[in-house]
Coordinates of C-alpha atoms in Angstrom, one line a residue:
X1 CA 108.0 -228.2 -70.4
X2 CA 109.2 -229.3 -73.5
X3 CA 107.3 -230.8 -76.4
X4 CA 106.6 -234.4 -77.0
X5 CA 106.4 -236.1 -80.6
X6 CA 106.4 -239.8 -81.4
X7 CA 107.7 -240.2 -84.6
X8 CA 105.0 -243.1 -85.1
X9 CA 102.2 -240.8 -85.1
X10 CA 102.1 -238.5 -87.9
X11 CA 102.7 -242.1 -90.4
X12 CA 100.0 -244.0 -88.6
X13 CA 97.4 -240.5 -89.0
X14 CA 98.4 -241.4 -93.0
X15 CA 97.7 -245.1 -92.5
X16 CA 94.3 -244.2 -90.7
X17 CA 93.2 -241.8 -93.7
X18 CA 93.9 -244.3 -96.5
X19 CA 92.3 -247.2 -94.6
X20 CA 89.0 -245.4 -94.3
X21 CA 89.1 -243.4 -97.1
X22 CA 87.6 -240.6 -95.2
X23 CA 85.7 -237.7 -95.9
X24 CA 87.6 -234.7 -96.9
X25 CA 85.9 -232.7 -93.5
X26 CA 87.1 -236.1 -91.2
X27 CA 90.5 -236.1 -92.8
X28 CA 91.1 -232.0 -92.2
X29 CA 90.2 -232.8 -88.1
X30 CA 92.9 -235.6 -88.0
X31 CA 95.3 -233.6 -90.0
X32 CA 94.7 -230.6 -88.1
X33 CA 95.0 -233.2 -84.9
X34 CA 98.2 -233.9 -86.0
X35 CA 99.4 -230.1 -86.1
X36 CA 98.0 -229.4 -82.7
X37 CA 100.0 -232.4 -81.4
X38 CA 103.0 -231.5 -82.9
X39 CA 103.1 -228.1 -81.6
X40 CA 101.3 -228.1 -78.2
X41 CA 103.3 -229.0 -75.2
X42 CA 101.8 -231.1 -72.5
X43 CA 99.4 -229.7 -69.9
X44 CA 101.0 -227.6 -67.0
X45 CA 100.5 -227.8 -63.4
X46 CA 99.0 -223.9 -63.9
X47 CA 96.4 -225.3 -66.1
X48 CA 94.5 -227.2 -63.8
X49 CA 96.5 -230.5 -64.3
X50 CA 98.6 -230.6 -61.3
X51 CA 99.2 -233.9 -59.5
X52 CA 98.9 -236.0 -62.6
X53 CA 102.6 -236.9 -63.4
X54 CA 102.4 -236.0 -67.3
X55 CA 105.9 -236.4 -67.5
X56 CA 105.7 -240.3 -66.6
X57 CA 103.2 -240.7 -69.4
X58 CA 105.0 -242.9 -72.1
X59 CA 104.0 -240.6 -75.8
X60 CA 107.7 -241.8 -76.6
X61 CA 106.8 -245.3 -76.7
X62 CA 103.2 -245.3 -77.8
X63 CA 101.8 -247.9 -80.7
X64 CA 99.2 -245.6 -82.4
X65 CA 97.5 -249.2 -84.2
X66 CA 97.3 -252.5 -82.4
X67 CA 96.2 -255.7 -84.3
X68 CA 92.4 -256.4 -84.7
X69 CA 92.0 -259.7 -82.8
X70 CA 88.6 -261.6 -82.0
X71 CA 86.6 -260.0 -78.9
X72 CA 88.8 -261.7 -75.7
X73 CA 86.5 -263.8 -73.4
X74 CA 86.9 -261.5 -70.4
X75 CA 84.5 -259.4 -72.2
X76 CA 82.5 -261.8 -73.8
X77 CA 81.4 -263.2 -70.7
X78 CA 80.3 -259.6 -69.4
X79 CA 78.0 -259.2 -72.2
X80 CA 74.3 -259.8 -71.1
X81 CA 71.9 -261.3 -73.2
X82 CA 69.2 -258.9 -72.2
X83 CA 71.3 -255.9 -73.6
X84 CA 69.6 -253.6 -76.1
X85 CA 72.8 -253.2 -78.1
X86 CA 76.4 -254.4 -77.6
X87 CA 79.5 -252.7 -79.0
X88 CA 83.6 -253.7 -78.3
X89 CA 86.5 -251.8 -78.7
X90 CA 89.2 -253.5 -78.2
X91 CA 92.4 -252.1 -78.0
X92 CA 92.3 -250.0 -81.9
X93 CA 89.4 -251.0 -83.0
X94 CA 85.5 -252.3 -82.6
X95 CA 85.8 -256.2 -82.6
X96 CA 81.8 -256.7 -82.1
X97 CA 78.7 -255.0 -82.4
X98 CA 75.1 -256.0 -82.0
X99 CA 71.3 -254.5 -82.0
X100 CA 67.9 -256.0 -81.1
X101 CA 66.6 -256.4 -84.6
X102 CA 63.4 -254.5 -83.1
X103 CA 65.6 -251.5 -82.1
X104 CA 67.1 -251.4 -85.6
X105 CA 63.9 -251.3 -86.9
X106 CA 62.3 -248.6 -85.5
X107 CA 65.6 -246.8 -87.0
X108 CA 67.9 -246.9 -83.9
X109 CA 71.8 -247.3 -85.2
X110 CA 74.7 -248.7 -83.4
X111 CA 77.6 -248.8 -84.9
X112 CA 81.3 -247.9 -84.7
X113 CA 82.0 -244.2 -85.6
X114 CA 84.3 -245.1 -88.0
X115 CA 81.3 -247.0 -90.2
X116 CA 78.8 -244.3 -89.0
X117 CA 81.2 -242.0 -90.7
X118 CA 81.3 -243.5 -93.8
X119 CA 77.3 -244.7 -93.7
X120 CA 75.7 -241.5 -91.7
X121 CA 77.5 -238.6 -92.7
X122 CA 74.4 -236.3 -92.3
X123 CA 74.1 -237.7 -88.7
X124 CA 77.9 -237.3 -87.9
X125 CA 79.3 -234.2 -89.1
X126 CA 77.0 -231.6 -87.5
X127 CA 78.0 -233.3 -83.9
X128 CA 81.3 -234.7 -84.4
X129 CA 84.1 -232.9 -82.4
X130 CA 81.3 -230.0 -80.9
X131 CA 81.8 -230.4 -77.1
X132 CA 85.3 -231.5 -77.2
X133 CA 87.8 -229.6 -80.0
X134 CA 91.4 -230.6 -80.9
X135 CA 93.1 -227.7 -79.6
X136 CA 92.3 -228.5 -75.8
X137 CA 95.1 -230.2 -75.1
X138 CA 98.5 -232.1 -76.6
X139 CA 95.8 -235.5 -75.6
X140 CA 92.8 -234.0 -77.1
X141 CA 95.1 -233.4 -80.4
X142 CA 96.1 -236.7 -80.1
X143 CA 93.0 -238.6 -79.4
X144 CA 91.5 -236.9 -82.9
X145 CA 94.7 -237.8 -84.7
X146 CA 94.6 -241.1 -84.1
X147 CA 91.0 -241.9 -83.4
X148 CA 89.6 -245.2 -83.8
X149 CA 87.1 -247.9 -83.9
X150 CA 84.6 -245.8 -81.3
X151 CA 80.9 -245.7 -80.9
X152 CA 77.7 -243.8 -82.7
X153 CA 74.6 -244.2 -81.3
X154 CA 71.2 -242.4 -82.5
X155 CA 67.9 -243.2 -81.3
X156 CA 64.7 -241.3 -83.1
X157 CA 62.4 -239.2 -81.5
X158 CA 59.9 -241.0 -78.9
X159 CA 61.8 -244.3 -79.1
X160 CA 62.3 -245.9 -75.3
X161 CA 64.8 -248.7 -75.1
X162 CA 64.1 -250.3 -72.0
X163 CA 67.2 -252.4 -71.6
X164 CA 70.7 -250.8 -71.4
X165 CA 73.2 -250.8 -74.3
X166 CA 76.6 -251.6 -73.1
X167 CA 79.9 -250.4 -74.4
X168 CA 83.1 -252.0 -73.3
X169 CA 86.7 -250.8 -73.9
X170 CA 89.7 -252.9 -73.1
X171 CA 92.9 -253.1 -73.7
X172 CA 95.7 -255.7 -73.4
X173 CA 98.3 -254.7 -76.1
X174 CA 101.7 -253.2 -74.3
X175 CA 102.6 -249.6 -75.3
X176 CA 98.8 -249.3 -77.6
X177 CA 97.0 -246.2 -77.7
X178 CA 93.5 -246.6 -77.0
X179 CA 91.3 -243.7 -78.7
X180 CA 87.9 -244.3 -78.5
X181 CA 85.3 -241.6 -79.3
X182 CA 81.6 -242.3 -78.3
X183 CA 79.0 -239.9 -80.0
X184 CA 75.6 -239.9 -79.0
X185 CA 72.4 -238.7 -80.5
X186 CA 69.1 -238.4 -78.6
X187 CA 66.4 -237.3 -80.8
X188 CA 63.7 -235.9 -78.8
X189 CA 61.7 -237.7 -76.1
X190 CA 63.8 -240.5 -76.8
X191 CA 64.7 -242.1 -73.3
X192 CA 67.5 -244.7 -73.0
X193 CA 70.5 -245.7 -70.9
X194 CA 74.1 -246.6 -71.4
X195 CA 76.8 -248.5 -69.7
X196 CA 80.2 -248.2 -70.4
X197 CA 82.6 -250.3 -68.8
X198 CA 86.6 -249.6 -69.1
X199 CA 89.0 -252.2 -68.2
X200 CA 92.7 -253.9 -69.1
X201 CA 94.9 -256.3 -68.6
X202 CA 98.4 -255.2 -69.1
X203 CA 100.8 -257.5 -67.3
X204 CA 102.4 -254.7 -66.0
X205 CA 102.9 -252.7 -68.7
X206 CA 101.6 -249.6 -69.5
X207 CA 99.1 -248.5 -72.8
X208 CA 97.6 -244.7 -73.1
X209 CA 93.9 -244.2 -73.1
X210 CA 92.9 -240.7 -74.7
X211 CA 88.8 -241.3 -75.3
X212 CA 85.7 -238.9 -75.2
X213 CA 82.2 -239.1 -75.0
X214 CA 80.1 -236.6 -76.3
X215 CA 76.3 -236.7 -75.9
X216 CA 73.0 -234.7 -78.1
X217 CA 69.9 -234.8 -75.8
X218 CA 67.0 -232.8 -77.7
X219 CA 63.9 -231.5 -76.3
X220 CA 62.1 -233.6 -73.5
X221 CA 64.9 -236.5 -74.2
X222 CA 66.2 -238.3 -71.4
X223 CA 69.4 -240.3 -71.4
X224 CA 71.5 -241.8 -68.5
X225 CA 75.3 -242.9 -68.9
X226 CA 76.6 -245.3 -66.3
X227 CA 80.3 -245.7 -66.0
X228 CA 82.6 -248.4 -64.4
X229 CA 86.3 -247.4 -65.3
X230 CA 88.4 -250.6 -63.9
X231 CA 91.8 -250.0 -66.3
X232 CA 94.8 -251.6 -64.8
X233 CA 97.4 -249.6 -62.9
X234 CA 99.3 -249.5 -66.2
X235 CA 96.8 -247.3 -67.6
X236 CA 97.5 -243.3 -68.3
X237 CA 93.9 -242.5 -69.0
X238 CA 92.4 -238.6 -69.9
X239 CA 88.6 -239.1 -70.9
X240 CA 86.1 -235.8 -70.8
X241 CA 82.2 -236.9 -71.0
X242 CA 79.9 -234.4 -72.4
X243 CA 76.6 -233.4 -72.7
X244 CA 74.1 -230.8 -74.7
X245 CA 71.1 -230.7 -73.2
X246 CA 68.0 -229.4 -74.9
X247 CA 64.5 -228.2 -73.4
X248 CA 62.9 -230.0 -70.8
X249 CA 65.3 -232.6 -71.1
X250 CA 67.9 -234.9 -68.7
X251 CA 70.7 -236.3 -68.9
X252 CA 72.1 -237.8 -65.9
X253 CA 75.5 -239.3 -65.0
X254 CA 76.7 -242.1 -62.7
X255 CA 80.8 -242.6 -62.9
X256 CA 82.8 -245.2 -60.6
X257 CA 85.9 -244.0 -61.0
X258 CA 88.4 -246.7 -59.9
X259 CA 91.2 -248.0 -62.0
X260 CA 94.7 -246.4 -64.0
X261 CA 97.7 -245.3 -62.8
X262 CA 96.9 -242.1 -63.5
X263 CA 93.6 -241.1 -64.6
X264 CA 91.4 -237.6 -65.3
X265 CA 88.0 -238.2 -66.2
X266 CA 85.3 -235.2 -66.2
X267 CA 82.0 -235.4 -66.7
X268 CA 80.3 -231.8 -68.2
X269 CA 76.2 -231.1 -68.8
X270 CA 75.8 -228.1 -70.9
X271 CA 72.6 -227.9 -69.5
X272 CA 70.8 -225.4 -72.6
X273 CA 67.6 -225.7 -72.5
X274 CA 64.9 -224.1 -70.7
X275 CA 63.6 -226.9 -67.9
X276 CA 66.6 -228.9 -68.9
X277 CA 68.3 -230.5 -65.9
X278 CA 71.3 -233.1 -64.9
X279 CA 72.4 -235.3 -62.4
X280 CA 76.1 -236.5 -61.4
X281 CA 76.9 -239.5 -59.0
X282 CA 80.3 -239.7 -58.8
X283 CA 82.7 -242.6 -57.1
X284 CA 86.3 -243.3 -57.0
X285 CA 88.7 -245.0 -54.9
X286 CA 92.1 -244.3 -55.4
X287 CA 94.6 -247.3 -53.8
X288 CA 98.3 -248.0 -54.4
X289 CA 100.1 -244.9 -56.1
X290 CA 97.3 -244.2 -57.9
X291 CA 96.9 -240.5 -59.0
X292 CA 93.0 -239.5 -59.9
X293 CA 91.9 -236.4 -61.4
X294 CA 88.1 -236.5 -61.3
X295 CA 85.5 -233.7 -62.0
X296 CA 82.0 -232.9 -62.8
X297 CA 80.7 -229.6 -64.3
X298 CA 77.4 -228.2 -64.7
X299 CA 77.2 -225.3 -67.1
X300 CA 73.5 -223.7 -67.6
X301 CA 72.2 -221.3 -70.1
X302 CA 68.6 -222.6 -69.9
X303 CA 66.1 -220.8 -67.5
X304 CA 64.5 -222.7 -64.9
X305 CA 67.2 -225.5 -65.0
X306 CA 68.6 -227.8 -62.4
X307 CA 71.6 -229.7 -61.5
X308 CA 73.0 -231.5 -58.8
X309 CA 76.2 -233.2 -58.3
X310 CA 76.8 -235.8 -55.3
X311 CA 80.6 -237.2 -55.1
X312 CA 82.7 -239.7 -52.3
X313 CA 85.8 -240.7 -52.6
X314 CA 88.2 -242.7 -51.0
X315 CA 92.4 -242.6 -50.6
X316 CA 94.5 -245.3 -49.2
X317 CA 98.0 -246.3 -49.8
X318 CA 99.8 -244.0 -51.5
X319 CA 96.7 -243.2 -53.5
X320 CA 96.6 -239.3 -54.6
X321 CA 93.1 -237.9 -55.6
X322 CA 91.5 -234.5 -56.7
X323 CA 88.3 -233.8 -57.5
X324 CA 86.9 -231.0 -59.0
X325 CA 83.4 -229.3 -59.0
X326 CA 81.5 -226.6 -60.8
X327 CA 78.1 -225.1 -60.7
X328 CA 78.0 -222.1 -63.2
X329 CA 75.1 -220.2 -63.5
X330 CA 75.2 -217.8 -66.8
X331 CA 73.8 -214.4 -67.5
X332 CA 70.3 -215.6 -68.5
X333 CA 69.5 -218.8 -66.9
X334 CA 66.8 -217.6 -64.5
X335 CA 65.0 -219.7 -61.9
X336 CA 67.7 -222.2 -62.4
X337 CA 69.5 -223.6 -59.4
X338 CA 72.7 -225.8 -58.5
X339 CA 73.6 -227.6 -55.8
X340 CA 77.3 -229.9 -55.3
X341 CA 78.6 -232.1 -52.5
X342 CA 81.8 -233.7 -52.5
X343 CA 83.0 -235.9 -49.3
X344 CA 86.8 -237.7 -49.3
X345 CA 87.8 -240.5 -46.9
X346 CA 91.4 -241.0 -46.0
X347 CA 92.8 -244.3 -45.1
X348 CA 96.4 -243.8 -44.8
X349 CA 99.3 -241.5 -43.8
X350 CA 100.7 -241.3 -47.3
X351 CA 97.5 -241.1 -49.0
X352 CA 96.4 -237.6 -49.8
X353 CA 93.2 -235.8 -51.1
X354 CA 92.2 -232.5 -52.5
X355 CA 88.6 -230.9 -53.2
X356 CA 88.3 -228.1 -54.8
X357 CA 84.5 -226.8 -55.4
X358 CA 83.1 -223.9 -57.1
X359 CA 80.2 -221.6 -58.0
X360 CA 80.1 -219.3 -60.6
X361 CA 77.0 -217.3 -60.7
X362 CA 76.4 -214.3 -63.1
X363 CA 72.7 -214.2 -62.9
X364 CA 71.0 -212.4 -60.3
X365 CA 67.5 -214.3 -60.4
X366 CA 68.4 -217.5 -59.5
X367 CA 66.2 -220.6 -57.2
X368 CA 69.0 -221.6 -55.4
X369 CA 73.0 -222.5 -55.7
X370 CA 75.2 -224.4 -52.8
X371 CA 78.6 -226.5 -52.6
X372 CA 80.3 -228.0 -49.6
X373 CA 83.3 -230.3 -50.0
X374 CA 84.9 -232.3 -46.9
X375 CA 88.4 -233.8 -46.9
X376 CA 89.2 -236.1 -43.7
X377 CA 90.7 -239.3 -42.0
X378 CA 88.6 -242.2 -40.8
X379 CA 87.5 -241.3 -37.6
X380 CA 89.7 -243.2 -34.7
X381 CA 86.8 -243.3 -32.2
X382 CA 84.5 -245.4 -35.0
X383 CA 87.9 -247.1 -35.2
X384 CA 87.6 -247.7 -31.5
X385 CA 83.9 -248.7 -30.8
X386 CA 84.2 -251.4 -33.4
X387 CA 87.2 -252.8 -32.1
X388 CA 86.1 -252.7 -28.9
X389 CA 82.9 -254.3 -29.7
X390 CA 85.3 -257.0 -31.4
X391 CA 86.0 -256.2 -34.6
X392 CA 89.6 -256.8 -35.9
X393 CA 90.8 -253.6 -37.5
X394 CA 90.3 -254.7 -41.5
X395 CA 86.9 -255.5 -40.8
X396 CA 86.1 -252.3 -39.0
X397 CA 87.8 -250.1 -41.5
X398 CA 85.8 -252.4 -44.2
X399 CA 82.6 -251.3 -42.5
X400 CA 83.1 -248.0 -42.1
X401 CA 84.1 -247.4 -46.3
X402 CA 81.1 -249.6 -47.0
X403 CA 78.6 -246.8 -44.9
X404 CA 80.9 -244.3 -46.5
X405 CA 80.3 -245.2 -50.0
X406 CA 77.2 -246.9 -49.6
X407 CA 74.4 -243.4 -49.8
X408 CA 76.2 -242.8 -53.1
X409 CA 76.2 -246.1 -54.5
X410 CA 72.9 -246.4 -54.3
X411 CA 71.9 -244.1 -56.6
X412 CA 73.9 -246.0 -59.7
X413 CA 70.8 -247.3 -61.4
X414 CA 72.0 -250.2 -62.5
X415 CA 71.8 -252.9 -60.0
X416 CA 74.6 -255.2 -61.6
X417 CA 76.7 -252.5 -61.2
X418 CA 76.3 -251.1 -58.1
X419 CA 77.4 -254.5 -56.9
X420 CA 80.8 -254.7 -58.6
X421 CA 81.1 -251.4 -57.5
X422 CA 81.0 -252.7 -54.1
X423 CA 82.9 -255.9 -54.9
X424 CA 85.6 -253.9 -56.4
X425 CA 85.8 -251.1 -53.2
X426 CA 86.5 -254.6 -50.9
X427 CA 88.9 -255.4 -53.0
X428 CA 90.4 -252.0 -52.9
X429 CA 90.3 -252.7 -49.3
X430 CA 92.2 -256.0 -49.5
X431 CA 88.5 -258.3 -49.2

């Protein structure tokens, strides 16, 4: 496959440097970035990137920098007031952020990454770019070229924020790249939750989204990130989550994985410590000619540690999903265990799904490890009953995703969002 170089890019990584008159350690990532770009070619089908359409992705076209603007009101109105901590990036850059004034002053920071690296150097460098490196792939390369605006997020040892911070990225700027990084730092027996929610409004035309999340936990630290990805179906959108996770500590995942035309999101624990453990609940719908690319990893070193992942999806129209799942057990981790279940619903003829699960254990001392993945289509006889007792098709097959989807959605902890989860599946559903 041949290579793919925007002749924007490599001025705009200049532009970025002078504007934030960066460290000499940030600049060398971006111009290394830039390097890796220019010289990698995108992801083949071999390399676990298959039925994503790379080629459609429009790199030739791509604005690295869109204009700041004010925060739009479709976000604005999403903000609630009993938020911890509020941050916006909209299209390049972070148009908004706010703390609790109590927060702040116990020493918790929010801030763009951008100002963190500029004002928190000591709390940035050692964590910056340590789950997720530039030579990945040609959109890794690219997101740390032309990185942006983004998210940092520290929280002291033994602070508890009881009410979520929420993080919103959207994007309405035709052709913009949208590369947000989110770094968080949970000092130990810090406990806090996130919610990130992803969305754009395009007017049919299409914008690249190349973000990354990576997460610190320390010892006895618990943190839980809550995504709702809602990007248009202009959207081409690659985003790995991450996670550290230290002794006796948890970090637990909840993704609703709905929006893009063509989307890979992956959400990894690194689960290190001893007693460490992590959770994944994982959702996603994929409708029209969507093509989703959704995973969840759980890699342990740490004896005695635990994960689970739980995953349903959904495929109707012309929608293409695959999901991905691995519970790896390394030489070491004893008395650790991991467990995965993955279930697909599909609606329509031209719709298609793929599951592919795996272990990986190299330890022999291990409390237990099991996967099982289903693919099928609705079952005709629930089709049936329903109708029979009544029920006009729409209404049955409406019923039938909402008992699907519903053991799942239940677990998001976030009760706002488990309901636009739901609202956005009926409208997936044409409700």
């Amino acid at each position: 496959m041949s290579k793919v170089i925007s002749s924007a890019i490599s001025p705009a990584v200049t532009t970025l440097e002078n504007r934030f008159n960066e460290p000499k350690w940030a600049k060398q990532i971006r111009t290394e970035a830039l390097a890796a770009y220019e010289s990698m070619d995108l992801p083949k089908e071999d390399e676990g990137w298959r039925n994503l359409r790379l080629k459609e992705v429009p790199l030739d076209s791509l604005v690295p920098l869109a204009d700041q603007k004010e925060t739009p009101d479709s976000v604005r109105s999403r903000i609630s007031p009993d938020a911890a901590g509020v941050l916006v990036h909209y299209n390049s850059d972070v148009t908004e952020t706010k703390l609790n004034p109590d927060l702040a002053s116990k020493g918790v920071i929010l801030t763009s990454l951008q100002e963190a690296i500029a004002k928190h150097p000591d709390k940035v460098e050692k964590y910056f770019g340590q789950l997720y490196n530039t030579k990945e792939s040609k959109f890794a390369a690219l997101h740390y070229a032309l990185r942006t605006g983004g998210a940092f997020l520290y929280v002291p040892k033994n602070v508890v924020i009881e009410t979520p911070i929420q993080l919103f990225t959207y994007g309405d700027q035709p052709n913009v790249g949208i590369f947000n990084h989110t770094l968080i730092v949970a000092e130990s027996f810090s406990q806090f939750t996130v919610l990130e929610y992803s969305a754009s409004d395009l007017g049919g035309s299409n914008a690249i989204h190349s973000g990354a999340v990576e997460i610190f936990a320390a010892d006895g630290a618990k943190v839980s990130y809550v995504i709702l990805q809602n990007f248009d179906q202009g959207i081409y959108s690659f985003y790995p989550r991450r996670a550290k996770i230290g002794r006796d500590a948890e970090v637990n995942w909840a993704a609703a994985e709905l929006g893009g035309k063509i989307a890979r999101s992956e959400n990894t624990s690194y689960v290190d410590g001893e007693g460490a453990q992590s959770n994944a609940v994982v959702v996603f719908f994929g409708s029209d000619e969507q093509s989703l690319d959704v995973s969840a990893q759980m890699i342990h070193t740490g004896r005695n540690s635990f994960s689970d992942i739980l995953a349903k999806g959904v495929m109707g129209d012309k929608g293409k999903t695959i999901w991905r799942g691995l519970g790896y057990i390394k030489p070491g981790a004893k008395g650790s265990s991991t467990f995965q279940r993955e279930n697909s619903l599909i609606l329509s003829d031209g719709a298609k799904g793929d599951a592919i699960p795996g272990l990986l254990i190299e330890e022999t001392d291990v409390a237990g490890a099991g996967h099982a993945a289903t693919v099928g289509r609705i079952d005709e006889t629930q089709l049936f009953y329903l109708q029979s007792r009544g029920i006009s098709l729409k209404q049955a097959q409406k019923m039938i995703v909402e008992g699907f989807f519903g053991s799942v959605i239940e677990l998001i902890p976030v009760e706002s969002v488990r309901k636009e989860v739901q609202s956005l599946v009926d409208r997936k559903l044409g409700w």
